[in-house]
Amino acid sequence: MKKIRNVIRNHRVDSQDLASVCVGQVRYAPAKSLWLLGMYAGAAYGVLVYPLLPAMVLFAGATAVVLLFGHSLGSHRKLIHNSFACPKWLEYLLVWLGVQVGLAGPIGLLRQHELRDYAQRQRDCHPYLRHGSGFLGDAWWQLHCELVLEHPPAIRIERRIADDAFYRFLERTWMLQQLPLAILFYLWGGWAFVCWGVCARIAAGVTGHWLIGYFAHNHGELACEVQDAAVQGRNIRWTSLLTMGESWHNNHHAFPHSARLGLADGEWDPGWWALRVLEHFGLVRDLQLPDRIENKNGLDRCRFRPFLVNLWW
């Protein structure tokens, strides 16, 4: 069968045939599962034993910072899609904050994203890769299991990431990267701050990441349809602030390299607002937008429904 090659801006996925993303088994992942269950236990202990307002405020503030600057800006818009430029020290800081979400190391997270993104744009893919096993089934799969494909496509990470000593260090020690914050919070407010600022934050971040992934691929608004794709991204309007703009997933499927995810009037995107503030202070530059060539080239398979997009540039 003719070889299929999908070239992504920074990373490449090579596949021999469609079966490479369809045939495989979902298996229980002990380390992944026990990690999350441990965070649930620590969060529950904090709720029952330390129902303190300062600890709750710490939880809310730390979660917001990690989701905004870590997950949205660091892991997603910078590491994965390289949608803006910034000094190396700031890139490292943002990606380190992304590791604090508790999902995976930077390289592992990048590999997961590239496989899922590639698979969803094929005519079909395994239900694990398209959140297609129902609400409870998908929760079990995504939070406690992993997909083992029989003939997985080769994912080739560009050398600036794969060979970076700091990223390789974070990949090996991503769970241990919670220790600096845990020690700081303990010295600041004892075990209450550790339970709320670390365990509850990770439990909320990982579970929330799955929830948005499930709904953003099964329910919500559809302004652009990627033709012949196994799954469509959906816009989840009511979670735009909670997700720092990441819930505009239909927009993201249409313009994957755009630094701005909320495109129309009323589509609130805190991640984009933060980037504009950083740009004002000269800390970021070259913000990618949907009019860039990288995004236009990705629209050859998109069919837009009646939808007025008012872009701010």
PDB file of C-alpha atoms in Angstrom:
ATOM      1  CA  MET A   1       0.000   0.000   0.000  1.00  0.00           C
ATOM      2  CA  LYS A   2       1.208   3.491  -0.787  1.00  0.00           C
ATOM      3  CA  LYS A   3       3.018   5.099   2.105  1.00  0.00           C
ATOM      4  CA  ILE A   4       1.160   7.931   3.791  1.00  0.00           C
ATOM      5  CA  ARG A   5       3.246  10.812   5.122  1.00  0.00           C
ATOM      6  CA  ASN A   6       1.733  13.528   7.233  1.00  0.00           C
ATOM      7  CA  VAL A   7       4.132  16.419   7.696  1.00  0.00           C
ATOM      8  CA  ILE A   8       3.453  18.626  10.709  1.00  0.00           C
ATOM      9  CA  ARG A   9       5.188  21.929  11.168  1.00  0.00           C
ATOM     10  CA  ASN A  10       7.620  20.764  13.845  1.00  0.00           C
ATOM     11  CA  HIS A  11       7.064  17.031  14.032  1.00  0.00           C
ATOM     12  CA  ARG A  12       6.415  14.223  11.553  1.00  0.00           C
ATOM     13  CA  VAL A  13       4.262  11.115  11.677  1.00  0.00           C
ATOM     14  CA  ASP A  14       4.946   8.296   9.222  1.00  0.00           C
ATOM     15  CA  SER A  15       2.403   5.534   8.693  1.00  0.00           C
ATOM     16  CA  GLN A  16       2.226   2.483   6.460  1.00  0.00           C
ATOM     17  CA  ASP A  17      -1.575   2.246   6.280  1.00  0.00           C
ATOM     18  CA  LEU A  18      -4.793   3.210   8.015  1.00  0.00           C
ATOM     19  CA  ALA A  19      -4.624   0.144  10.272  1.00  0.00           C
ATOM     20  CA  SER A  20      -1.697   1.738  12.087  1.00  0.00           C
ATOM     21  CA  VAL A  21      -4.136   3.907  14.071  1.00  0.00           C
ATOM     22  CA  CYS A  22      -7.059   1.478  14.163  1.00  0.00           C
ATOM     23  CA  VAL A  23      -5.735  -1.864  15.373  1.00  0.00           C
ATOM     24  CA  GLY A  24      -4.585  -2.129  18.958  1.00  0.00           C
ATOM     25  CA  GLN A  25      -5.493  -2.972  22.545  1.00  0.00           C
ATOM     26  CA  VAL A  26      -6.323  -0.743  25.491  1.00  0.00           C
ATOM     27  CA  ARG A  27      -4.396  -1.978  28.533  1.00  0.00           C
ATOM     28  CA  TYR A  28      -4.375  -0.977  32.158  1.00  0.00           C
ATOM     29  CA  ALA A  29      -1.434   1.340  32.933  1.00  0.00           C
ATOM     30  CA  PRO A  30      -0.506   0.810  36.617  1.00  0.00           C
ATOM     31  CA  ALA A  31       1.867   3.779  36.998  1.00  0.00           C
ATOM     32  CA  LYS A  32      -0.551   6.193  35.340  1.00  0.00           C
ATOM     33  CA  SER A  33      -3.503   4.906  37.342  1.00  0.00           C
ATOM     34  CA  LEU A  34      -1.757   4.793  40.730  1.00  0.00           C
ATOM     35  CA  TRP A  35      -0.342   8.282  40.200  1.00  0.00           C
ATOM     36  CA  LEU A  36      -3.826   9.717  39.678  1.00  0.00           C
ATOM     37  CA  LEU A  37      -5.412   7.656  42.472  1.00  0.00           C
ATOM     38  CA  GLY A  38      -2.709   8.924  44.826  1.00  0.00           C
ATOM     39  CA  MET A  39      -3.575  12.500  43.896  1.00  0.00           C
ATOM     40  CA  TYR A  40      -7.292  11.785  44.432  1.00  0.00           C
ATOM     41  CA  ALA A  41      -6.491  10.363  47.877  1.00  0.00           C
ATOM     42  CA  GLY A  42      -4.390  13.378  48.836  1.00  0.00           C
ATOM     43  CA  ALA A  43      -7.090  15.749  47.600  1.00  0.00           C
ATOM     44  CA  ALA A  44      -9.816  13.904  49.523  1.00  0.00           C
ATOM     45  CA  TYR A  45      -7.688  13.988  52.674  1.00  0.00           C
ATOM     46  CA  GLY A  46      -7.250  17.717  52.275  1.00  0.00           C
ATOM     47  CA  VAL A  47     -10.973  18.292  51.794  1.00  0.00           C
ATOM     48  CA  LEU A  48     -11.899  16.227  54.867  1.00  0.00           C
ATOM     49  CA  VAL A  49      -9.111  17.207  57.275  1.00  0.00           C
ATOM     50  CA  TYR A  50      -8.078  20.685  56.106  1.00  0.00           C
ATOM     51  CA  PRO A  51     -11.177  22.541  54.839  1.00  0.00           C
ATOM     52  CA  LEU A  52      -9.330  25.846  55.210  1.00  0.00           C
ATOM     53  CA  LEU A  53     -10.000  28.944  53.134  1.00  0.00           C
ATOM     54  CA  PRO A  54      -6.300  29.868  52.601  1.00  0.00           C
ATOM     55  CA  ALA A  55      -5.632  26.358  51.261  1.00  0.00           C
ATOM     56  CA  MET A  56      -8.606  26.628  48.916  1.00  0.00           C
ATOM     57  CA  VAL A  57      -7.387  30.006  47.669  1.00  0.00           C
ATOM     58  CA  LEU A  58      -3.957  28.469  47.050  1.00  0.00           C
ATOM     59  CA  PHE A  59      -5.607  25.647  45.094  1.00  0.00           C
ATOM     60  CA  ALA A  60      -7.546  28.092  42.915  1.00  0.00           C
ATOM     61  CA  GLY A  61      -4.553  30.353  42.280  1.00  0.00           C
ATOM     62  CA  ALA A  62      -2.032  27.578  41.626  1.00  0.00           C
ATOM     63  CA  THR A  63      -4.444  25.759  39.320  1.00  0.00           C
ATOM     64  CA  ALA A  64      -5.126  28.908  37.304  1.00  0.00           C
ATOM     65  CA  VAL A  65      -1.410  29.708  36.914  1.00  0.00           C
ATOM     66  CA  VAL A  66      -0.489  26.159  35.900  1.00  0.00           C
ATOM     67  CA  LEU A  67      -3.361  25.825  33.419  1.00  0.00           C
ATOM     68  CA  LEU A  68      -2.802  29.251  31.852  1.00  0.00           C
ATOM     69  CA  PHE A  69       0.964  29.589  31.666  1.00  0.00           C
ATOM     70  CA  GLY A  70       1.839  25.895  31.835  1.00  0.00           C
ATOM     71  CA  HIS A  71      -0.681  23.836  29.925  1.00  0.00           C
ATOM     72  CA  SER A  72      -2.155  26.377  27.511  1.00  0.00           C
ATOM     73  CA  LEU A  73       0.898  28.536  26.743  1.00  0.00           C
ATOM     74  CA  GLY A  74       3.800  26.237  27.599  1.00  0.00           C
ATOM     75  CA  SER A  75       2.748  22.724  26.614  1.00  0.00           C
ATOM     76  CA  HIS A  76       0.168  23.396  23.912  1.00  0.00           C
ATOM     77  CA  ARG A  77       0.722  26.691  22.134  1.00  0.00           C
ATOM     78  CA  LYS A  78       4.534  26.712  22.459  1.00  0.00           C
ATOM     79  CA  LEU A  79       5.965  23.196  22.801  1.00  0.00           C
ATOM     80  CA  ILE A  80       3.481  21.375  20.583  1.00  0.00           C
ATOM     81  CA  HIS A  81       2.502  23.985  17.982  1.00  0.00           C
ATOM     82  CA  ASN A  82       5.305  26.559  18.307  1.00  0.00           C
ATOM     83  CA  SER A  83       2.744  29.291  17.701  1.00  0.00           C
ATOM     84  CA  PHE A  84       4.875  32.085  19.158  1.00  0.00           C
ATOM     85  CA  ALA A  85       8.531  32.893  19.777  1.00  0.00           C
ATOM     86  CA  CYS A  86      10.091  33.771  23.115  1.00  0.00           C
ATOM     87  CA  PRO A  87      13.460  33.658  24.926  1.00  0.00           C
ATOM     88  CA  LYS A  88      14.662  30.174  25.813  1.00  0.00           C
ATOM     89  CA  TRP A  89      14.464  30.830  29.560  1.00  0.00           C
ATOM     90  CA  LEU A  90      10.794  31.758  29.237  1.00  0.00           C
ATOM     91  CA  GLU A  91      10.083  28.712  27.064  1.00  0.00           C
ATOM     92  CA  TYR A  92      11.684  26.459  29.688  1.00  0.00           C
ATOM     93  CA  LEU A  93       9.698  28.113  32.482  1.00  0.00           C
ATOM     94  CA  LEU A  94       6.394  27.750  30.622  1.00  0.00           C
ATOM     95  CA  VAL A  95       7.053  24.107  29.726  1.00  0.00           C
ATOM     96  CA  TRP A  96       8.108  23.358  33.330  1.00  0.00           C
ATOM     97  CA  LEU A  97       4.798  24.830  34.486  1.00  0.00           C
ATOM     98  CA  GLY A  98       3.111  22.576  31.916  1.00  0.00           C
ATOM     99  CA  VAL A  99       4.707  19.548  33.572  1.00  0.00           C
ATOM    100  CA  GLN A 100       3.098  20.703  36.832  1.00  0.00           C
ATOM    101  CA  VAL A 101      -0.319  19.759  35.402  1.00  0.00           C
ATOM    102  CA  GLY A 102       0.674  16.153  36.123  1.00  0.00           C
ATOM    103  CA  LEU A 103      -0.185  14.600  32.764  1.00  0.00           C
ATOM    104  CA  ALA A 104       3.230  13.483  31.485  1.00  0.00           C
ATOM    105  CA  GLY A 105       6.685  14.691  30.601  1.00  0.00           C
ATOM    106  CA  PRO A 106       7.041  17.187  27.736  1.00  0.00           C
ATOM    107  CA  ILE A 107       8.267  14.705  25.137  1.00  0.00           C
ATOM    108  CA  GLY A 108       5.724  12.060  26.127  1.00  0.00           C
ATOM    109  CA  LEU A 109       2.934  14.627  26.020  1.00  0.00           C
ATOM    110  CA  LEU A 110       4.100  15.762  22.591  1.00  0.00           C
ATOM    111  CA  ARG A 111       4.117  12.196  21.280  1.00  0.00           C
ATOM    112  CA  GLN A 112       0.606  11.572  22.597  1.00  0.00           C
ATOM    113  CA  HIS A 113      -0.667  14.752  20.960  1.00  0.00           C
ATOM    114  CA  GLU A 114       0.935  14.049  17.582  1.00  0.00           C
ATOM    115  CA  LEU A 115      -0.430  10.499  17.466  1.00  0.00           C
ATOM    116  CA  ARG A 116      -3.937  11.598  18.414  1.00  0.00           C
ATOM    117  CA  ASP A 117      -3.890  14.585  16.044  1.00  0.00           C
ATOM    118  CA  TYR A 118      -2.695  12.432  13.140  1.00  0.00           C
ATOM    119  CA  ALA A 119      -5.193   9.660  13.859  1.00  0.00           C
ATOM    120  CA  GLN A 120      -8.183  11.995  14.123  1.00  0.00           C
ATOM    121  CA  ARG A 121      -7.527  13.373  10.637  1.00  0.00           C
ATOM    122  CA  GLN A 122      -7.636   9.911   9.045  1.00  0.00           C
ATOM    123  CA  ARG A 123     -10.869   8.330   7.776  1.00  0.00           C
ATOM    124  CA  ASP A 124     -11.036   6.188  10.912  1.00  0.00           C
ATOM    125  CA  CYS A 125      -9.044   5.544  14.062  1.00  0.00           C
ATOM    126  CA  HIS A 126      -9.216   3.542  17.272  1.00  0.00           C
ATOM    127  CA  PRO A 127     -12.022   4.647  19.661  1.00  0.00           C
ATOM    128  CA  TYR A 128      -9.358   5.444  22.277  1.00  0.00           C
ATOM    129  CA  LEU A 129      -7.906   8.095  19.965  1.00  0.00           C
ATOM    130  CA  ARG A 130     -11.267   9.723  19.234  1.00  0.00           C
ATOM    131  CA  HIS A 131     -12.859   9.521  22.707  1.00  0.00           C
ATOM    132  CA  GLY A 132     -15.424   7.154  21.248  1.00  0.00           C
ATOM    133  CA  SER A 133     -16.173   4.643  24.014  1.00  0.00           C
ATOM    134  CA  GLY A 134     -18.878   6.550  25.901  1.00  0.00           C
ATOM    135  CA  PHE A 135     -18.502   8.794  28.941  1.00  0.00           C
ATOM    136  CA  LEU A 136     -17.638   6.225  31.635  1.00  0.00           C
ATOM    137  CA  GLY A 137     -15.720   3.990  29.262  1.00  0.00           C
ATOM    138  CA  ASP A 138     -13.638   6.892  28.028  1.00  0.00           C
ATOM    139  CA  ALA A 139     -12.951   8.010  31.607  1.00  0.00           C
ATOM    140  CA  TRP A 140     -11.516   4.581  32.435  1.00  0.00           C
ATOM    141  CA  TRP A 141      -9.502   4.410  29.236  1.00  0.00           C
ATOM    142  CA  GLN A 142      -8.029   7.911  29.293  1.00  0.00           C
ATOM    143  CA  LEU A 143      -7.336   8.181  33.030  1.00  0.00           C
ATOM    144  CA  HIS A 144      -6.189   4.646  33.838  1.00  0.00           C
ATOM    145  CA  CYS A 145      -5.170   2.913  30.605  1.00  0.00           C
ATOM    146  CA  GLU A 146      -3.003   3.262  27.533  1.00  0.00           C
ATOM    147  CA  LEU A 147      -3.427   2.240  23.908  1.00  0.00           C
ATOM    148  CA  VAL A 148      -0.945  -0.262  22.501  1.00  0.00           C
ATOM    149  CA  LEU A 149      -1.184  -0.223  18.690  1.00  0.00           C
ATOM    150  CA  GLU A 150      -0.084  -3.335  16.821  1.00  0.00           C
ATOM    151  CA  HIS A 151       1.749  -1.328  14.154  1.00  0.00           C
ATOM    152  CA  PRO A 152       2.056   2.229  15.473  1.00  0.00           C
ATOM    153  CA  PRO A 153       3.099   5.007  13.132  1.00  0.00           C
ATOM    154  CA  ALA A 154       6.571   6.399  13.704  1.00  0.00           C
ATOM    155  CA  ILE A 155       6.509   9.763  15.432  1.00  0.00           C
ATOM    156  CA  ARG A 156       9.636  11.778  14.788  1.00  0.00           C
ATOM    157  CA  ILE A 157      10.176  14.680  17.155  1.00  0.00           C
ATOM    158  CA  GLU A 158      12.369  17.471  15.830  1.00  0.00           C
ATOM    159  CA  ARG A 159      15.861  17.536  17.282  1.00  0.00           C
ATOM    160  CA  ARG A 160      15.520  20.926  18.985  1.00  0.00           C
ATOM    161  CA  ILE A 161      13.100  19.217  21.382  1.00  0.00           C
ATOM    162  CA  ALA A 162      14.167  15.562  21.334  1.00  0.00           C
ATOM    163  CA  ASP A 163      17.843  16.405  21.937  1.00  0.00           C
ATOM    164  CA  ASP A 164      17.296  19.224  24.407  1.00  0.00           C
ATOM    165  CA  ALA A 165      18.961  18.311  27.716  1.00  0.00           C
ATOM    166  CA  PHE A 166      16.399  20.187  29.827  1.00  0.00           C
ATOM    167  CA  TYR A 167      13.426  18.538  28.129  1.00  0.00           C
ATOM    168  CA  ARG A 168      15.033  15.122  28.434  1.00  0.00           C
ATOM    169  CA  PHE A 169      15.581  15.790  32.143  1.00  0.00           C
ATOM    170  CA  LEU A 170      11.938  16.797  32.606  1.00  0.00           C
ATOM    171  CA  GLU A 171      10.845  13.689  30.716  1.00  0.00           C
ATOM    172  CA  ARG A 172      12.765  11.409  33.086  1.00  0.00           C
ATOM    173  CA  THR A 173      11.677  13.190  36.259  1.00  0.00           C
ATOM    174  CA  TRP A 174       8.250  14.654  35.480  1.00  0.00           C
ATOM    175  CA  MET A 175       6.584  13.150  38.556  1.00  0.00           C
ATOM    176  CA  LEU A 176       9.414  14.328  40.801  1.00  0.00           C
ATOM    177  CA  GLN A 177       8.987  17.867  39.468  1.00  0.00           C
ATOM    178  CA  GLN A 178       6.085  18.233  41.915  1.00  0.00           C
ATOM    179  CA  LEU A 179       8.546  18.121  44.841  1.00  0.00           C
ATOM    180  CA  PRO A 180       9.783  21.739  44.641  1.00  0.00           C
ATOM    181  CA  LEU A 181       6.245  23.091  44.926  1.00  0.00           C
ATOM    182  CA  ALA A 182       5.319  20.495  47.549  1.00  0.00           C
ATOM    183  CA  ILE A 183       8.267  21.524  49.735  1.00  0.00           C
ATOM    184  CA  LEU A 184       7.509  25.217  49.250  1.00  0.00           C
ATOM    185  CA  PHE A 185       3.845  24.764  50.097  1.00  0.00           C
ATOM    186  CA  TYR A 186       4.676  22.637  53.160  1.00  0.00           C
ATOM    187  CA  LEU A 187       7.033  25.293  54.526  1.00  0.00           C
ATOM    188  CA  TRP A 188       4.410  27.922  53.804  1.00  0.00           C
ATOM    189  CA  GLY A 189       1.263  26.275  55.176  1.00  0.00           C
ATOM    190  CA  GLY A 190       1.915  22.676  56.220  1.00  0.00           C
ATOM    191  CA  TRP A 191       0.151  19.591  54.890  1.00  0.00           C
ATOM    192  CA  ALA A 192      -3.016  21.547  54.160  1.00  0.00           C
ATOM    193  CA  PHE A 193      -1.202  23.503  51.465  1.00  0.00           C
ATOM    194  CA  VAL A 194       0.389  20.324  50.073  1.00  0.00           C
ATOM    195  CA  CYS A 195      -2.957  18.522  49.824  1.00  0.00           C
ATOM    196  CA  TRP A 196      -4.711  21.467  48.204  1.00  0.00           C
ATOM    197  CA  GLY A 197      -1.830  23.046  46.274  1.00  0.00           C
ATOM    198  CA  VAL A 198      -0.378  19.835  44.845  1.00  0.00           C
ATOM    199  CA  CYS A 199      -2.721  16.837  45.120  1.00  0.00           C
ATOM    200  CA  ALA A 200      -6.035  18.610  44.534  1.00  0.00           C
ATOM    201  CA  ARG A 201      -4.509  20.749  41.778  1.00  0.00           C
ATOM    202  CA  ILE A 202      -3.188  17.700  39.899  1.00  0.00           C
ATOM    203  CA  ALA A 203      -6.425  15.757  40.405  1.00  0.00           C
ATOM    204  CA  ALA A 204      -8.456  18.671  39.039  1.00  0.00           C
ATOM    205  CA  GLY A 205      -6.051  19.344  36.167  1.00  0.00           C
ATOM    206  CA  VAL A 206      -5.804  15.755  34.913  1.00  0.00           C
ATOM    207  CA  THR A 207      -9.516  15.052  35.297  1.00  0.00           C
ATOM    208  CA  GLY A 208     -10.430  18.389  33.725  1.00  0.00           C
ATOM    209  CA  HIS A 209      -8.105  17.713  30.801  1.00  0.00           C
ATOM    210  CA  TRP A 210      -9.932  14.456  30.117  1.00  0.00           C
ATOM    211  CA  LEU A 211     -13.387  16.046  30.525  1.00  0.00           C
ATOM    212  CA  ILE A 212     -12.645  18.791  28.017  1.00  0.00           C
ATOM    213  CA  GLY A 213     -11.114  16.262  25.642  1.00  0.00           C
ATOM    214  CA  TYR A 214     -14.209  14.082  25.820  1.00  0.00           C
ATOM    215  CA  PHE A 215     -16.761  16.862  25.313  1.00  0.00           C
ATOM    216  CA  ALA A 216     -14.644  18.737  22.752  1.00  0.00           C
ATOM    217  CA  HIS A 217     -14.690  15.647  20.525  1.00  0.00           C
ATOM    218  CA  ASN A 218     -18.299  14.580  21.075  1.00  0.00           C
ATOM    219  CA  HIS A 219     -20.493  17.579  21.901  1.00  0.00           C
ATOM    220  CA  GLY A 220     -20.537  21.298  21.185  1.00  0.00           C
ATOM    221  CA  GLU A 221     -20.560  23.812  18.361  1.00  0.00           C
ATOM    222  CA  LEU A 222     -19.222  22.890  14.922  1.00  0.00           C
ATOM    223  CA  ALA A 223     -18.244  25.841  12.725  1.00  0.00           C
ATOM    224  CA  CYS A 224     -15.682  24.054  10.559  1.00  0.00           C
ATOM    225  CA  GLU A 225     -15.816  20.448   9.433  1.00  0.00           C
ATOM    226  CA  VAL A 226     -12.603  18.703   8.391  1.00  0.00           C
ATOM    227  CA  GLN A 227     -13.705  16.499   5.525  1.00  0.00           C
ATOM    228  CA  ASP A 228     -12.994  12.753   5.659  1.00  0.00           C
ATOM    229  CA  ALA A 229     -11.747  13.049   9.255  1.00  0.00           C
ATOM    230  CA  ALA A 230     -12.535  10.407  11.867  1.00  0.00           C
ATOM    231  CA  VAL A 231     -13.437  13.026  14.467  1.00  0.00           C
ATOM    232  CA  GLN A 232     -14.265  16.722  14.555  1.00  0.00           C
ATOM    233  CA  GLY A 233     -13.206  19.197  17.212  1.00  0.00           C
ATOM    234  CA  ARG A 234     -16.038  21.044  18.960  1.00  0.00           C
ATOM    235  CA  ASN A 235     -16.246  24.463  20.590  1.00  0.00           C
ATOM    236  CA  ILE A 236     -17.390  24.300  24.229  1.00  0.00           C
ATOM    237  CA  ARG A 237     -18.408  27.882  24.914  1.00  0.00           C
ATOM    238  CA  TRP A 238     -19.227  27.720  28.621  1.00  0.00           C
ATOM    239  CA  THR A 239     -15.803  26.406  29.629  1.00  0.00           C
ATOM    240  CA  SER A 240     -13.676  28.959  27.769  1.00  0.00           C
ATOM    241  CA  LEU A 241     -12.517  30.764  30.929  1.00  0.00           C
ATOM    242  CA  LEU A 242     -11.955  27.601  32.961  1.00  0.00           C
ATOM    243  CA  THR A 243      -9.802  26.108  30.201  1.00  0.00           C
ATOM    244  CA  MET A 244      -7.914  29.337  29.409  1.00  0.00           C
ATOM    245  CA  GLY A 245      -9.366  29.266  25.891  1.00  0.00           C
ATOM    246  CA  GLU A 246      -8.496  25.621  25.147  1.00  0.00           C
ATOM    247  CA  SER A 247     -12.156  24.653  24.756  1.00  0.00           C
ATOM    248  CA  TRP A 248     -12.385  26.428  21.367  1.00  0.00           C
ATOM    249  CA  HIS A 249     -11.355  23.092  19.930  1.00  0.00           C
ATOM    250  CA  ASN A 250     -13.199  23.341  16.625  1.00  0.00           C
ATOM    251  CA  ASN A 251     -11.311  26.556  15.908  1.00  0.00           C
ATOM    252  CA  HIS A 252      -8.100  24.750  16.835  1.00  0.00           C
ATOM    253  CA  HIS A 253      -8.793  21.870  14.445  1.00  0.00           C
ATOM    254  CA  ALA A 254      -9.260  24.412  11.651  1.00  0.00           C
ATOM    255  CA  PHE A 255      -6.202  26.521  12.524  1.00  0.00           C
ATOM    256  CA  PRO A 256      -3.869  24.231  14.513  1.00  0.00           C
ATOM    257  CA  HIS A 257      -0.871  26.586  14.566  1.00  0.00           C
ATOM    258  CA  SER A 258      -2.761  29.707  15.591  1.00  0.00           C
ATOM    259  CA  ALA A 259      -1.703  31.229  18.914  1.00  0.00           C
ATOM    260  CA  ARG A 260      -5.227  32.568  19.213  1.00  0.00           C
ATOM    261  CA  LEU A 261      -7.965  29.991  19.801  1.00  0.00           C
ATOM    262  CA  GLY A 262     -11.017  32.185  20.439  1.00  0.00           C
ATOM    263  CA  LEU A 263     -11.636  33.771  17.039  1.00  0.00           C
ATOM    264  CA  ALA A 264     -15.106  35.324  17.013  1.00  0.00           C
ATOM    265  CA  ASP A 265     -16.592  38.110  19.104  1.00  0.00           C
ATOM    266  CA  GLY A 266     -17.451  36.722  22.517  1.00  0.00           C
ATOM    267  CA  GLU A 267     -15.049  33.779  22.270  1.00  0.00           C
ATOM    268  CA  TRP A 268     -13.038  34.506  25.396  1.00  0.00           C
ATOM    269  CA  ASP A 269      -9.463  33.276  25.246  1.00  0.00           C
ATOM    270  CA  PRO A 270      -7.379  34.017  28.379  1.00  0.00           C
ATOM    271  CA  GLY A 271      -4.366  32.328  26.797  1.00  0.00           C
ATOM    272  CA  TRP A 272      -4.445  34.816  23.936  1.00  0.00           C
ATOM    273  CA  TRP A 273      -4.910  37.725  26.350  1.00  0.00           C
ATOM    274  CA  ALA A 274      -1.855  36.584  28.304  1.00  0.00           C
ATOM    275  CA  LEU A 275       0.199  36.363  25.113  1.00  0.00           C
ATOM    276  CA  ARG A 276      -0.786  39.900  24.133  1.00  0.00           C
ATOM    277  CA  VAL A 277       0.319  41.161  27.558  1.00  0.00           C
ATOM    278  CA  LEU A 278       3.646  39.328  27.248  1.00  0.00           C
ATOM    279  CA  GLU A 279       4.028  40.717  23.731  1.00  0.00           C
ATOM    280  CA  HIS A 280       3.456  44.231  25.073  1.00  0.00           C
ATOM    281  CA  PHE A 281       6.393  43.781  27.440  1.00  0.00           C
ATOM    282  CA  GLY A 282       8.597  42.327  24.701  1.00  0.00           C
ATOM    283  CA  LEU A 283       8.673  38.796  26.111  1.00  0.00           C
ATOM    284  CA  VAL A 284       6.984  37.051  23.160  1.00  0.00           C
ATOM    285  CA  ARG A 285       6.848  37.813  19.441  1.00  0.00           C
ATOM    286  CA  ASP A 286       5.788  36.352  16.088  1.00  0.00           C
ATOM    287  CA  LEU A 287       2.327  35.326  17.264  1.00  0.00           C
ATOM    288  CA  GLN A 288       0.862  32.943  14.693  1.00  0.00           C
ATOM    289  CA  LEU A 289      -2.659  33.769  13.461  1.00  0.00           C
ATOM    290  CA  PRO A 290      -5.072  32.060  11.047  1.00  0.00           C
ATOM    291  CA  ASP A 291      -3.886  34.191   8.109  1.00  0.00           C
ATOM    292  CA  ARG A 292      -0.398  32.675   8.234  1.00  0.00           C
ATOM    293  CA  ILE A 293       0.649  30.237   5.502  1.00  0.00           C
ATOM    294  CA  GLU A 294       1.029  27.358   7.965  1.00  0.00           C
ATOM    295  CA  ASN A 295      -2.666  27.596   8.800  1.00  0.00           C
ATOM    296  CA  LYS A 296      -3.966  28.327   5.311  1.00  0.00           C
ATOM    297  CA  ASN A 297      -2.290  25.183   4.017  1.00  0.00           C
ATOM    298  CA  GLY A 298      -4.225  23.151   6.569  1.00  0.00           C
ATOM    299  CA  LEU A 299      -7.622  24.338   5.360  1.00  0.00           C
ATOM    300  CA  ASP A 300      -7.785  22.359   2.120  1.00  0.00           C
ATOM    301  CA  ARG A 301      -9.959  19.776   3.882  1.00  0.00           C
ATOM    302  CA  CYS A 302     -12.121  22.208   5.884  1.00  0.00           C
ATOM    303  CA  ARG A 303     -15.696  23.078   5.005  1.00  0.00           C
ATOM    304  CA  PHE A 304     -16.916  26.102   6.939  1.00  0.00           C
ATOM    305  CA  ARG A 305     -20.493  26.383   8.049  1.00  0.00           C
ATOM    306  CA  PRO A 306     -22.204  29.803   8.181  1.00  0.00           C
ATOM    307  CA  PHE A 307     -20.054  31.491  10.776  1.00  0.00           C
ATOM    308  CA  LEU A 308     -18.885  35.082  11.094  1.00  0.00           C
ATOM    309  CA  VAL A 309     -15.294  35.217  12.301  1.00  0.00           C
ATOM    310  CA  ASN A 310     -14.078  38.619  13.435  1.00  0.00           C
ATOM    311  CA  LEU A 311     -10.313  38.266  13.793  1.00  0.00           C
ATOM    312  CA  TRP A 312      -8.346  40.839  15.793  1.00  0.00           C
ATOM    313  CA  TRP A 313      -5.229  41.593  13.786  1.00  0.00           C
TER     314      TRP A 313
END
